[in-house]
Each structure stands twice: as C-alpha cells, then as structure tokens.
Coordinates of C-alpha atoms and ligand atoms in Angstrom, one line a residue:
M1 CA 11.5 -14.0 -28.7
N2 CA 11.6 -12.5 -32.2
R3 CA 10.4 -9.1 -33.1
E4 CA 7.3 -10.5 -34.8
A5 CA 6.2 -12.2 -31.6
Q6 CA 6.9 -9.1 -29.6
R7 CA 4.6 -7.1 -31.7
Q8 CA 1.7 -9.5 -31.4
T9 CA -1.6 -7.9 -30.6
F10 CA -3.4 -9.0 -27.5
V11 CA -6.9 -7.9 -26.4
F12 CA -7.8 -8.3 -22.7
K13 CA -11.2 -7.8 -21.0
G14 CA -11.3 -6.8 -17.4
I15 CA -13.3 -4.6 -15.2
G16 CA -13.4 -0.9 -16.3
V17 CA -13.3 1.1 -13.1
S18 CA -12.6 4.6 -14.3
P19 CA -13.8 5.7 -17.7
G20 CA -11.9 7.3 -20.6
I21 CA -9.6 6.1 -23.4
V22 CA -5.8 6.6 -23.4
K23 CA -3.0 5.3 -25.6
G24 CA 0.6 5.2 -24.4
K25 CA 3.6 3.1 -23.6
A26 CA 3.4 0.3 -21.1
Y27 CA 5.6 0.5 -18.0
L28 CA 5.7 -2.8 -16.1
Y29 CA 5.7 -1.7 -12.5
N30 CA 7.7 -4.3 -10.7
L31 CA 9.7 -3.3 -7.7
V32 CA 12.4 -5.9 -8.2
D33 CA 12.7 -7.7 -11.5
E34 CA 15.9 -9.7 -11.0
P35 CA 15.9 -13.2 -9.4
L36 CA 17.7 -13.2 -6.1
T37 CA 21.2 -14.7 -5.8
L38 CA 22.7 -16.4 -2.8
Y39 CA 26.3 -15.9 -1.9
K40 CA 28.2 -17.2 1.1
L41 CA 30.2 -14.8 3.2
T42 CA 33.5 -16.7 3.3
E43 CA 35.9 -13.9 4.1
P44 CA 36.4 -12.3 7.5
G45 CA 34.8 -8.8 7.7
L46 CA 32.1 -9.6 5.1
V47 CA 29.5 -10.2 7.8
A48 CA 29.9 -6.8 9.3
K49 CA 29.8 -5.3 5.8
E50 CA 26.5 -7.1 4.9
I51 CA 24.9 -5.9 8.1
R52 CA 26.0 -2.3 7.3
R53 CA 24.5 -2.8 3.8
L54 CA 21.2 -4.0 5.3
K55 CA 21.0 -1.2 7.8
G56 CA 21.7 1.4 5.0
A57 CA 18.9 -0.1 2.9
L58 CA 16.5 0.0 5.8
R59 CA 17.3 3.7 6.4
K60 CA 16.8 4.5 2.7
T61 CA 13.6 2.6 2.5
E62 CA 12.3 4.4 5.6
A63 CA 13.3 7.8 4.1
D64 CA 11.4 6.9 0.8
L65 CA 8.3 6.0 2.7
R66 CA 8.4 9.1 4.8
E67 CA 8.8 11.2 1.7
I68 CA 5.8 9.6 0.1
K69 CA 3.8 10.3 3.2
K70 CA 5.0 13.9 3.3
N71 CA 4.1 14.5 -0.3
L72 CA 0.6 13.1 0.3
G73 CA 0.0 15.3 3.3
H74 CA -2.6 17.3 1.4
L75 CA -4.7 14.2 0.9
N76 CA -5.9 14.3 4.5
G77 CA -7.9 11.3 5.3
L78 CA -7.0 9.3 2.2
D79 CA -6.1 5.7 3.1
P80 CA -2.5 5.5 1.8
L81 CA -1.3 7.6 4.7
Y82 CA -2.3 4.9 7.2
I83 CA -0.8 2.1 5.3
I84 CA 2.5 3.9 5.0
D85 CA 2.7 4.0 8.8
V86 CA 2.2 0.3 8.8
Y87 CA 5.1 -0.1 6.4
V88 CA 7.4 2.0 8.6
M89 CA 6.4 -0.1 11.6
I90 CA 7.4 -3.3 9.8
L91 CA 10.7 -1.7 8.9
K92 CA 11.4 -0.9 12.5
D93 CA 10.1 -4.1 13.9
K94 CA 12.8 -5.7 16.2
S95 CA 12.2 -9.3 15.2
F96 CA 12.1 -8.4 11.5
V97 CA 15.4 -6.6 11.6
Q98 CA 17.2 -8.6 14.3
G99 CA 16.0 -11.8 12.7
T100 CA 17.5 -10.9 9.4
I101 CA 20.8 -9.8 11.0
K102 CA 20.9 -13.1 12.9
I103 CA 20.6 -15.0 9.6
I104 CA 23.5 -13.1 8.1
E105 CA 25.6 -13.8 11.2
E106 CA 24.7 -17.5 11.6
S107 CA 24.1 -18.7 8.0
L108 CA 26.8 -16.4 6.6
V109 CA 24.6 -15.4 3.7
N110 CA 24.3 -12.1 1.9
A111 CA 21.7 -9.5 3.1
E112 CA 19.3 -10.1 0.1
W113 CA 19.2 -13.8 0.9
A114 CA 18.7 -13.2 4.6
L115 CA 15.9 -10.9 3.9
K116 CA 14.3 -13.4 1.7
M117 CA 14.6 -16.1 4.4
T118 CA 13.0 -13.7 6.9
T119 CA 10.1 -13.0 4.5
D120 CA 9.7 -16.7 3.8
R121 CA 9.5 -17.4 7.5
Y122 CA 6.8 -14.8 8.0
R123 CA 4.9 -16.2 5.0
S124 CA 4.9 -19.7 6.4
I125 CA 3.5 -18.3 9.7
F126 CA 0.8 -16.3 8.0
E127 CA -0.2 -19.2 5.8
R128 CA -1.2 -21.1 8.9
V129 CA -3.5 -18.3 10.0
T130 CA -7.1 -19.2 9.4
D131 CA -8.4 -15.6 9.5
D132 CA -8.6 -14.3 5.9
Y133 CA -7.8 -10.7 6.7
L134 CA -4.8 -11.4 8.9
R135 CA -3.5 -13.9 6.4
R136 CA -3.5 -11.3 3.7
R137 CA -1.4 -8.9 5.8
I138 CA 1.7 -10.9 4.6
T139 CA 1.5 -8.7 1.5
D140 CA 2.5 -5.7 3.6
I141 CA 5.7 -7.5 4.7
E142 CA 6.4 -8.6 1.1
Y143 CA 5.9 -5.1 -0.1
V144 CA 8.4 -3.7 2.5
S145 CA 10.9 -6.4 1.7
Q146 CA 10.7 -5.5 -2.0
R147 CA 11.5 -1.9 -1.3
I148 CA 14.5 -2.9 0.9
L149 CA 15.7 -5.3 -1.8
R150 CA 15.6 -2.5 -4.3
H151 CA 18.0 -0.4 -2.2
L152 CA 20.2 -3.4 -1.6
A153 CA 20.5 -3.8 -5.4
G154 CA 21.5 -0.2 -5.6
M155 CA 18.4 0.7 -7.6
K156 CA 16.8 4.1 -7.1
K157 CA 13.1 4.1 -6.7
P158 CA 11.5 4.6 -10.1
V159 CA 10.5 8.2 -10.7
I160 CA 7.9 7.6 -13.2
S161 CA 7.7 11.1 -14.4
E162 CA 11.4 10.7 -15.5
L163 CA 10.7 7.6 -17.5
G164 CA 9.1 9.5 -20.3
K165 CA 5.8 10.8 -21.2
D166 CA 2.6 9.0 -22.0
L167 CA 3.1 6.1 -19.6
I168 CA 0.6 3.5 -18.7
I169 CA 1.3 1.5 -15.6
I170 CA 0.9 -2.2 -15.7
A171 CA 1.1 -4.1 -12.5
R172 CA -0.1 -7.3 -10.8
D173 CA -1.6 -5.2 -8.0
L174 CA -1.0 -1.8 -6.7
S175 CA -0.7 -1.1 -3.0
P176 CA -2.4 2.1 -1.8
A177 CA 1.0 3.7 -1.5
D178 CA 1.9 2.8 -5.1
T179 CA -1.4 4.1 -6.4
A180 CA -0.9 7.4 -4.6
Q181 CA 2.6 7.7 -6.0
I182 CA 1.3 7.0 -9.5
M183 CA -1.3 9.7 -9.0
M184 CA 1.5 12.2 -8.2
D185 CA 3.5 11.1 -11.2
K186 CA 0.7 12.0 -13.6
V187 CA 0.6 8.7 -15.6
L188 CA -2.1 8.4 -18.3
G189 CA -3.8 5.3 -16.9
F190 CA -3.2 2.0 -15.4
A191 CA -4.2 -1.7 -15.6
T192 CA -3.8 -4.5 -13.1
D193 CA -4.1 -8.2 -13.0
M194 CA -5.9 -8.1 -9.7
G195 CA -8.6 -6.1 -8.1
G196 CA -12.3 -5.5 -8.3
K197 CA -14.6 -2.5 -8.4
T198 CA -14.1 -1.7 -4.8
S199 CA -10.3 -2.2 -4.7
H200 CA -8.2 0.8 -3.8
T201 CA -6.8 1.0 -7.3
A202 CA -10.4 1.4 -8.6
I203 CA -11.5 3.9 -6.0
V204 CA -8.5 6.1 -6.3
A205 CA -8.5 5.9 -10.1
K206 CA -12.2 7.0 -10.2
A207 CA -11.7 9.7 -7.7
I208 CA -8.8 11.3 -9.7
G209 CA -10.3 10.6 -13.1
I210 CA -7.5 8.4 -14.6
P211 CA -8.8 5.7 -17.0
A212 CA -8.2 2.3 -15.3
V213 CA -9.0 -1.4 -15.8
V214 CA -8.5 -4.0 -13.1
G215 CA -9.1 -7.8 -12.8
L216 CA -7.2 -8.6 -16.0
E217 CA -5.7 -11.8 -14.4
K218 CA -2.7 -12.5 -16.7
L219 CA -1.9 -9.1 -18.3
T220 CA 1.5 -8.8 -16.7
T221 CA 2.7 -12.1 -18.1
L222 CA 2.2 -10.9 -21.6
V223 CA 3.0 -7.2 -21.6
K224 CA 6.5 -5.8 -21.7
T225 CA 7.8 -2.3 -20.8
N226 CA 7.5 -0.1 -23.9
D227 CA 4.8 -2.1 -25.6
E228 CA 2.2 0.2 -27.1
I229 CA -1.0 0.0 -25.2
I230 CA -4.6 1.3 -25.2
I231 CA -6.7 1.4 -22.1
D232 CA -10.5 1.8 -22.4
G233 CA -11.6 2.3 -18.9
S234 CA -15.2 2.7 -20.0
S235 CA -15.6 -0.8 -21.4
G236 CA -12.8 -2.5 -19.4
V237 CA -10.7 -3.3 -22.5
V238 CA -6.9 -3.3 -22.7
I239 CA -5.2 -3.7 -26.1
V240 CA -1.5 -4.5 -26.3
N241 CA 0.3 -3.6 -29.5
P242 CA -2.8 -2.6 -31.4
D243 CA -2.7 -3.1 -35.2
Q244 CA -3.5 -0.2 -37.6
E245 CA -7.2 -1.1 -37.7
L246 CA -7.6 -1.2 -33.9
L247 CA -5.6 2.0 -33.5
K248 CA -7.9 3.8 -35.9
R249 CA -11.0 2.4 -34.3
Y250 CA -9.8 3.5 -30.8
E251 CA -8.8 7.0 -32.1
D252 CA -12.3 7.4 -33.4
K253 CA -13.8 6.0 -30.1
K254 CA -11.7 8.4 -28.1
K255 CA -12.8 11.3 -30.2
I256 CA -16.4 10.4 -29.7
Y257 CA -15.9 9.9 -26.0
L258 CA -14.2 13.4 -25.6
D259 CA -16.8 15.1 -27.8
T260 CA -19.7 13.6 -26.0
N261 CA -18.1 14.5 -22.7
V262 CA -17.7 18.1 -23.7
L263 CA -21.2 18.2 -25.0
T264 CA -22.8 16.5 -22.1
L265 CA -20.8 18.7 -19.6
Q266 CA -22.8 21.6 -20.9
Y267 CA -25.7 20.0 -19.1
A268 CA -23.9 19.7 -15.8
R269 CA -25.0 22.9 -14.2
L270 CA -28.6 22.8 -15.5
P271 CA -31.4 21.5 -13.4
A272 CA -32.9 18.1 -14.2
I273 CA -36.3 19.3 -15.5
T274 CA -38.3 17.4 -18.0
Q275 CA -39.9 19.1 -21.1
D276 CA -43.3 19.1 -19.2
N277 CA -41.7 20.8 -16.2
H278 CA -41.2 17.9 -13.7
K279 CA -38.1 18.4 -11.6
I280 CA -36.0 15.7 -10.0
R281 CA -33.1 16.4 -7.7
I282 CA -29.6 15.1 -8.6
G283 CA -27.1 14.1 -6.0
C284 CA -23.9 12.2 -6.1
N285 CA -22.2 9.3 -4.3
I286 CA -18.8 9.7 -2.9
E287 CA -16.3 7.6 -0.9
F288 CA -13.6 10.2 -0.4
L289 CA -13.5 13.9 0.3
E290 CA -11.2 14.3 -2.7
E291 CA -14.3 13.7 -4.9
I292 CA -16.0 16.9 -3.8
P293 CA -14.5 19.1 -6.6
A294 CA -15.7 16.6 -9.2
A295 CA -19.2 16.6 -7.6
A296 CA -19.5 20.3 -8.2
T297 CA -18.0 20.2 -11.7
Y298 CA -20.3 17.5 -12.9
G299 CA -23.3 19.3 -11.5
A300 CA -24.3 17.4 -8.3
E301 CA -26.8 19.5 -6.3
G302 CA -26.0 17.7 -3.1
I303 CA -24.3 14.5 -1.7
G304 CA -26.9 11.8 -1.9
L305 CA -24.6 9.1 -0.4
Y306 CA -21.3 9.4 1.4
R307 CA -20.1 5.9 2.0
T308 CA -18.4 6.6 5.3
E309 CA -17.1 3.0 5.8
F310 CA -14.2 4.0 3.6
I311 CA -12.9 6.1 6.5
F312 CA -12.5 2.8 8.4
L313 CA -10.7 0.7 5.8
N314 CA -7.0 0.0 5.7
R315 CA -6.1 1.1 9.1
E316 CA -5.2 -0.4 12.5
H317 CA -7.5 1.6 14.7
P318 CA -11.0 2.9 14.3
P319 CA -11.4 6.6 13.4
T320 CA -11.9 8.9 16.4
E321 CA -14.9 11.2 16.7
E322 CA -12.6 14.1 15.8
E323 CA -11.5 12.4 12.6
H324 CA -15.1 11.8 11.6
Y325 CA -16.0 15.4 12.5
E326 CA -13.1 16.7 10.4
S327 CA -14.4 14.7 7.3
Y328 CA -18.0 15.7 7.7
S329 CA -17.2 19.3 8.4
R330 CA -15.4 19.5 5.0
I331 CA -18.6 18.6 3.1
I332 CA -21.5 20.0 5.1
G333 CA -21.9 23.7 4.4
N334 CA -19.9 23.5 1.1
D335 CA -21.2 26.3 -1.0
D336 CA -21.7 24.1 -4.1
L337 CA -23.7 21.4 -2.3
T338 CA -27.2 22.0 -1.0
W339 CA -27.4 18.9 1.2
T340 CA -25.1 16.1 2.5
T341 CA -26.3 12.6 3.2
I342 CA -24.0 10.8 5.5
R343 CA -24.6 7.1 5.5
T344 CA -23.4 5.5 8.8
F345 CA -20.7 2.9 8.1
D346 CA -21.7 -0.1 6.1
L347 CA -18.8 -2.4 7.2
G348 CA -18.9 -6.1 6.6
A349 CA -19.7 -8.0 3.4
D350 CA -16.9 -7.2 1.0
K351 CA -15.5 -4.3 3.0
V352 CA -12.7 -5.7 5.2
F353 CA -12.5 -4.4 8.7
Y354 CA -9.5 -4.4 11.0
E355 CA -11.5 -6.1 13.7
T356 CA -10.9 -9.7 12.9
R357 CA -13.8 -11.1 15.0
Y358 CA -16.1 -10.1 12.1
A359 CA -13.7 -10.8 9.2
R360 CA -14.7 -14.4 8.5
E361 CA -18.3 -15.3 7.8
A362 CA -19.8 -18.0 5.6
N363 CA -22.3 -15.6 4.0
P364 CA -20.9 -12.1 4.6
Q365 CA -23.5 -10.4 2.4
M366 CA -26.1 -11.6 4.8
G367 CA -24.0 -11.4 7.9
M368 CA -22.9 -8.9 10.5
R369 CA -22.8 -5.8 8.3
A370 CA -24.2 -2.3 8.1
I371 CA -26.7 -1.3 10.8
R372 CA -26.4 -4.7 12.5
F373 CA -22.7 -4.1 13.0
S374 CA -23.3 -0.5 14.2
L375 CA -25.9 -1.7 16.8
K376 CA -23.5 -4.3 18.0
E377 CA -20.4 -2.0 18.2
K378 CA -22.1 0.9 19.8
D379 CA -19.0 2.8 20.7
L380 CA -18.0 3.1 17.0
F381 CA -21.5 4.0 16.1
I382 CA -21.8 6.7 18.8
A383 CA -18.5 8.3 17.9
Q384 CA -19.7 8.6 14.3
L385 CA -23.2 10.0 15.3
R386 CA -21.7 12.5 17.6
A387 CA -19.5 13.8 14.8
I388 CA -22.5 14.0 12.4
I389 CA -24.6 16.0 14.8
R390 CA -21.7 18.3 15.6
A391 CA -21.0 18.9 11.9
S392 CA -24.7 19.5 11.2
A393 CA -24.2 22.9 12.8
K394 CA -22.5 23.9 9.5
G395 CA -25.4 23.2 7.1
K396 CA -28.0 20.8 5.9
A397 CA -27.1 17.3 6.9
R398 CA -29.1 14.0 6.6
V399 CA -28.1 10.8 8.3
L400 CA -28.9 7.6 6.4
F401 CA -29.0 4.2 8.1
P402 CA -28.0 1.2 5.8
M403 CA -29.7 -2.2 5.6
I404 CA -32.7 -1.6 7.8
S405 CA -34.8 -4.7 7.7
C406 CA -37.4 -4.1 10.5
V407 CA -38.8 -1.2 12.6
E408 CA -36.9 -2.3 15.7
E409 CA -33.6 -1.5 14.0
I410 CA -34.6 2.0 13.0
R411 CA -36.2 2.7 16.4
E412 CA -33.0 1.7 18.2
A413 CA -30.8 3.7 15.8
K414 CA -33.0 6.8 16.3
S415 CA -33.0 6.5 20.0
I416 CA -29.2 6.3 20.1
L417 CA -29.1 9.4 17.8
H418 CA -31.5 11.2 20.1
K419 CA -29.4 10.4 23.2
V420 CA -26.3 11.5 21.4
R421 CA -27.9 14.9 20.7
Q422 CA -29.0 15.3 24.3
D423 CA -25.5 14.4 25.6
L424 CA -23.8 16.9 23.2
Q425 CA -26.2 19.6 24.3
S426 CA -25.7 18.9 28.0
E427 CA -21.9 19.0 27.4
G428 CA -22.5 22.5 25.9
I429 CA -21.1 21.4 22.4
P430 CA -22.8 23.3 19.5
V431 CA -25.1 21.1 17.4
G432 CA -27.3 21.8 14.3
D433 CA -31.0 22.4 14.7
S434 CA -32.0 19.2 13.1
V435 CA -30.7 16.3 11.1
E436 CA -33.1 14.6 8.8
V437 CA -33.2 10.8 9.3
G438 CA -33.5 8.4 6.4
I439 CA -33.0 4.7 5.8
M440 CA -31.7 2.8 2.9
I441 CA -34.3 0.5 1.3
E442 CA -32.2 -2.4 0.2
V443 CA -33.6 -5.4 1.9
P444 CA -36.9 -6.9 0.5
S445 CA -38.5 -7.0 4.0
A446 CA -38.1 -3.2 4.2
V447 CA -40.2 -2.8 1.0
I448 CA -42.9 -5.0 2.4
I449 CA -43.2 -2.9 5.5
A450 CA -42.3 0.4 3.8
R451 CA -45.6 1.9 5.0
D452 CA -44.6 1.3 8.6
L453 CA -41.0 2.4 8.1
A454 CA -42.1 5.6 6.4
R455 CA -43.8 6.7 9.6
E456 CA -40.4 6.5 11.4
V457 CA -38.2 8.6 9.1
D458 CA -37.9 11.8 7.0
F459 CA -36.8 10.1 3.7
F460 CA -36.1 6.9 1.9
S461 CA -33.1 6.1 -0.3
I462 CA -33.3 3.0 -2.4
G463 CA -30.1 1.0 -2.6
T464 CA -30.7 -1.1 -5.7
N465 CA -27.2 -2.7 -5.6
D466 CA -28.2 -4.7 -2.5
L467 CA -32.0 -4.7 -3.1
I468 CA -31.6 -6.5 -6.4
Q469 CA -29.0 -8.9 -4.9
Y470 CA -31.4 -9.9 -2.1
L471 CA -34.6 -9.9 -4.1
L472 CA -33.2 -12.0 -7.0
A473 CA -30.9 -14.1 -4.8
I474 CA -27.8 -13.0 -6.7
D475 CA -24.5 -12.4 -4.9
R476 CA -23.4 -9.0 -6.3
V477 CA -19.7 -9.9 -6.2
N478 CA -20.1 -13.3 -7.9
E479 CA -19.3 -12.9 -11.6
R480 CA -20.9 -16.4 -12.3
V481 CA -24.4 -15.1 -11.7
T482 CA -24.2 -11.6 -12.9
Y483 CA -26.2 -12.5 -16.0
L484 CA -29.2 -12.8 -13.7
Y485 CA -28.6 -9.3 -12.1
E486 CA -31.4 -7.5 -13.9
P487 CA -32.7 -4.1 -12.8
L488 CA -35.6 -4.3 -15.3
H489 CA -36.9 -7.6 -13.8
P490 CA -40.7 -7.1 -13.2
A491 CA -40.2 -8.0 -9.5
V492 CA -37.7 -5.2 -9.2
L493 CA -39.8 -2.6 -10.9
R494 CA -42.9 -3.5 -8.9
L495 CA -41.0 -3.3 -5.7
L496 CA -39.5 0.0 -6.6
K497 CA -43.0 1.4 -7.3
Q498 CA -44.2 0.1 -4.0
V499 CA -41.5 2.0 -2.1
V500 CA -42.1 5.2 -3.9
D501 CA -45.9 4.9 -3.3
C502 CA -45.5 4.2 0.4
G503 CA -43.1 7.1 0.8
H504 CA -45.3 9.5 -1.0
E505 CA -48.4 8.4 0.9
A506 CA -46.5 9.2 4.1
G507 CA -45.4 12.6 2.6
I508 CA -41.7 11.8 2.5
P509 CA -39.3 12.0 -0.5
V510 CA -37.9 8.9 -2.0
A511 CA -34.3 8.9 -3.5
M512 CA -32.4 6.2 -5.3
C513 CA -28.6 5.9 -4.8
G514 CA -27.8 2.4 -6.2
E515 CA -25.9 2.1 -9.6
M516 CA -29.2 1.9 -11.4
A517 CA -29.8 5.6 -10.7
G518 CA -26.8 6.6 -13.0
E519 CA -27.5 4.2 -15.9
P520 CA -28.7 6.2 -18.9
L521 CA -30.9 3.4 -20.3
Y522 CA -33.1 3.5 -17.2
A523 CA -33.6 7.3 -17.0
C524 CA -37.2 7.3 -18.3
I525 CA -38.1 4.3 -16.2
L526 CA -36.8 6.1 -13.1
L527 CA -38.7 9.3 -14.1
G528 CA -41.8 7.2 -14.5
L529 CA -41.4 5.7 -11.1
E530 CA -41.7 9.3 -9.7
L531 CA -38.6 9.2 -7.7
D532 CA -37.7 12.5 -6.1
E533 CA -34.0 12.3 -6.2
L534 CA -31.3 10.3 -8.1
S535 CA -27.8 10.0 -6.7
M536 CA -24.9 8.6 -8.7
N537 CA -21.2 8.6 -9.5
P538 CA -20.3 12.3 -10.3
S539 CA -19.2 11.7 -13.9
A540 CA -22.6 10.0 -14.7
I541 CA -24.6 13.2 -13.9
P542 CA -24.3 15.3 -17.1
R543 CA -25.6 12.6 -19.3
I544 CA -28.5 11.8 -17.0
K545 CA -29.4 15.5 -16.8
K546 CA -29.3 15.7 -20.6
L547 CA -31.7 12.8 -20.9
I548 CA -34.1 14.1 -18.3
R549 CA -34.1 17.5 -19.9
T550 CA -35.2 16.1 -23.2
S551 CA -37.7 13.6 -21.7
S552 CA -41.4 13.9 -21.0
F553 CA -42.6 13.0 -17.5
S554 CA -46.1 12.0 -18.6
E555 CA -44.6 9.8 -21.4
S556 CA -42.2 8.2 -19.0
K557 CA -45.1 7.4 -16.6
S558 CA -46.9 5.7 -19.5
L559 CA -43.8 3.7 -20.4
L560 CA -43.5 2.5 -16.8
N561 CA -47.2 1.7 -16.4
E562 CA -47.0 -0.4 -19.6
V563 CA -43.9 -2.4 -18.9
I564 CA -44.5 -3.0 -15.2
N565 CA -47.3 -5.4 -16.1
Y566 CA -45.2 -7.5 -18.4
S567 CA -44.2 -10.9 -17.0
S568 CA -41.0 -11.3 -18.9
V569 CA -37.7 -9.6 -18.2
N570 CA -36.6 -9.8 -21.8
E571 CA -39.8 -8.2 -23.1
I572 CA -39.4 -5.3 -20.7
R573 CA -35.7 -4.9 -21.6
Q574 CA -36.6 -4.9 -25.3
R575 CA -39.4 -2.4 -25.0
V576 CA -37.2 -0.1 -22.9
E577 CA -34.3 -0.3 -25.3
N578 CA -36.5 0.3 -28.3
Y579 CA -38.2 3.3 -26.6
M580 CA -34.9 4.9 -25.6
R581 CA -33.4 4.3 -29.1
E582 CA -36.3 5.9 -30.8
R583 CA -36.7 8.7 -28.3
F584 CA -32.9 9.6 -28.1
P585 CA -31.3 8.2 -31.3
E586 CA -28.1 10.2 -30.9
E587 CA -27.6 8.8 -27.4
F588 CA -28.4 5.1 -27.9
N589 CA -27.6 4.4 -31.5
E590 CA -24.5 2.3 -30.4
Q591 CA -26.4 0.1 -27.9
Ligands
PEP1 C1 -26.8 -0.1 -2.7 O1 -26.8 -1.1 -2.1 O2 -27.4 0.2 -3.7 C2 -25.9 1.1 -2.2 C3 -26.0 2.2 -2.7 O3 -25.1 0.8 -1.2 P1 -23.7 0.0 -1.4 O4 -23.4 -0.1 -2.8 O5 -22.7 0.8 -0.7 O6 -24.0 -1.3 -0.7
MG2 MG1 -26.0 -1.3 -0.1

C-alpha cells in the first residue's frame, strides 16, 4: 500500500461508552500477528525438544497470568480476577496439555501446530453445543492458546507503557484480563470492533474514566499501528488519520468538553435546589465498588442504584454470603454517601449467568429475569438478603426489588426478607435496625396497580430503561427499533406522572434511576413530574445539578402540564427542545 493510501482518513461511528476526547497513536492489540507455520519433526530428538518448548511456554504463560492477577489484587471483587483463574485452569487442564503433547508425538509436528490442532478440536466440539453461553466459552481457550503461542514465538508480552506515550488501543475485543492490563498501563483510550454498552470493556472504561468506543465492527481491518487516531467517547466517533480540518475541529471540541467539565464540576458538591427553593435528591448508579470515589467527586448524595448482578457475572460459582457482605459493607456507611440502595440481582435478559439452565430463552427480556429469577433460586436470593441485612448495621441501607409486576411478588420477597432478619437475629448476628424496602417500577402493570403497590413498600424507583421498552414494545438491545425508543412519548409521561401521584398519595418518595434521569434535555420535565430523587451515572451529575439550580420548579410544572396533554411525540419533543434552548442557551445551543 502506498503512503497516500496509508494516510487515508476514515471516520467510524460506534457506541460511545465512556465520554471524553483523546488524540494519540493507534496500537493494534493483537496477541499474535503472524500466521502459523507447520513443520515436521524429522530428526531424532526433535520431539523431546518440542515438548520441552511447549512446557516452557505453558510455565511462562501461567507466570504472566499470575502476575496480572497479583497486580490486580487491589481491585477486590472486580471480574477480571475470576476469569484469570479460569485461564490458569485451562492451562493446567490434563486433556488440553496431554492432548497437545500427544499430537507432537504422533503427528510429529511443531508445538505451535499441535496447539492449533488442539484448539481447533475444542472449537469443533464447542460449535456443536446448542447452549449460547457454553458455546462462547471457546473464546477462553482461544485466548489462552494465543498467550502460549506468543511465548512459543519468543515474544515477550507487550508492556504497553514501554511502547511509547499517547497510545490508543485498538482491538477486535478485549477480554476482562486485557482490559484490566490496559487500565494499569495508563493508555489514553480504546476502541473495539465488538461489544455493547454492557460489555466489560464498556463498564471498566466508564468506571475508570478512559474515553472508549465499542461496536465499531470493522475498525481493526483498516487501522494500523502508529496511525494517528481520535476517540470521541461522548459521541461514539473514531477518526483514523484525521486531516487538518478534522484535527482542528476536534481540538476545539476537546477544549469545549474540558472547559465545560471544569465549569460544571463546580456544581458537583452543591445541592440540587431550584431558584424557587425546591430540592431534589441526587443519587448515582454504580456497578462496581471502584466507582465509589467517582460518585463522591461528581457529587452524588447517595447510591440510588447498585446493580449487584455484576457481582455474579463472569464467574464459575455464585458469590457467597461473605462476598456479598464484603461488597455492601464497603459502601454502606461511607462518609460521603447518605444512603445506599442495593438492588437485588437482576440476572437474565442480556446479563449472562453461569447457570446454563436459564441461559437460552426465546424472549429473554420477558423471561426468567430479576425478581422472578430470585424467587426461583431462593438460596442465591437468601444469601444476598442476609448480607444486605448484616451490612445495614453500618448505615442507611435500602433494598430494591427489580421488575415487580404484581403484589404477590413483593409480598413474597418481603416475607423472605422478614424471615432472613429473624434468622439472623436468632443466630445472634448483628443486624441494622431497619432496611427500607422499595421496588423498581419498570413493568407497565406495576404502574397500573401503583396505588396497591405503594401500600406495600417504603419507596418507588422508576426504571425507565425497561419501562419504556415494555410500554412501547421496543427491545432495548435491538438497534433496529431504537428510533422508536422515546422517553418523551405522551404515554411515557402520563405513566410517569401516575407513578409519582400514587407514591405521593401513599406518602412515599418516588425516585427515577433509568438513563432518562441523567439526560440534561429532560431535566425540567423531571422536575415538573415532582420526582423526589434522580439517580444517574456519576459523571452526569454536575450538569444536571447545574440545570436544576438555574431552573424554576413552578415553570417546570407548567411545562409538564402543557406537554403531557399533547398527542404527538414530535410536538412534545419540539416544545421541550425549544424551551430548553431558550431557557439555557449556553447549555443547549449545539443541540
Ligand atoms: C431500568 O430498567 O431503567 C434500570 C435502571 O435497570 P437496568 O437498566 O439495570 O435494567
Ligand atoms: Mg431495569
């Protein structure tokens, strides 16, 4: 390829999963780049030598993995640690190792080729497995093989920090172990062909604040190491070899982004009070304990949603009561956070579980997930509830049950919770005085019976991500129908109003923890709905606080009362956009 072609500019659009703009040099993160060569072991003594080479590579690979695990020790509870154990198990697996040695001995081929044949054999076995989750586990074996091949080729593992500064990692996909390694090597950002908003790459990137874009499909086929590259994690854009004009545009964009961040951060620690003195509580949503420092920096007053199902992902065995307890104890009672809302695990749907019985469903979004799963797998549920009640001795804790669709579900969950408390007390284990009980309002039936449900609980938290999906019949992970996913649909607004009214009639607070809560455009609509609490991604907090502090509660109520009667989605959107542009010109002039 000539130099002209190499410098060609490409612009890719993927899913921005962690905001921020960075410019740097691409580093194509491939474990092994070279095609494999087969050679026959014709001379005596070569077989023994190949086996020694293989064993040496196995030892070095194991040492690498153990080193990664050791270096990540401080990330207690973060998923990569479990997956590294799985990799080591594969490395030590008798049939994997002996099978490869046998191929060297019987087919008289080099260690690389024997390893490839072993991996191919596993691949053909896994391809026949009907269970999706199990079938995907072949990637673990492939990953381990790649690491071994690297040592066979005499390549040292790439120490990214030694490759130069300002690196941006480009990869097809990143395993949890790779992602964690990258985190240690302090790269500027990363972009991958695969992955969605809930992939590990996305979650870790967001948690550590590195700009990242995923789901770029063919990026790795066009980028080469050392290409100049811009990542805009806010809008999901990746630019390869930007021309002068694009460079300039992105420099300006980056400056605006940083300036706005600094400016809005000034609002982080201030309370969310409107100009006419209406206060709304601001919480944040987290998936990992590592996000707690960010929660405090960005000004969360409490944890509005801890998605505990992330403790279950990527591991072979369910977490024990002690593991749950360890996690909850680290949040509850944290000086910077006034309350902690622990949502019981919402496994199922797009969150893969090690228990394969539940892994394959025709309509997983409407299947065995969330509270349905908990009430079926009571041992898992009880272990979690015991840990929550024990940890509640340390500070204000709230338990939140997901996807409640009828009073029977909440009554059963509460009775299990009650029994758990009694058991702990009779075992003489210290427990907190009380744990507030709440439900997610995210199924339309729960809205219709909200008045009845309100009598059963201490608070509501509206999960708009699911509520909109079920109300408008739009699969939230299907990109073909996202154009219909509309939080300003009149049906959505009217339902939200109904939930808040029912909650307030019963004297309980109503929170919102879906993505809608952190979207600046909706700030006045949410104020007008008279929600008591908004919970969002930590980095979204300063801007929302800034908007609320410059808003008027009574004006926001009038805005809501006006648009809620419109019949057309487009008219509502237009009115809200115009209102926000006029009211906050400096915030919305680009939209
Ligand atoms: C929601 O559905 O809005 C919610 C907050 O829960 P999750 O996104 O975890 O389903
Ligand atoms: Mg939900």
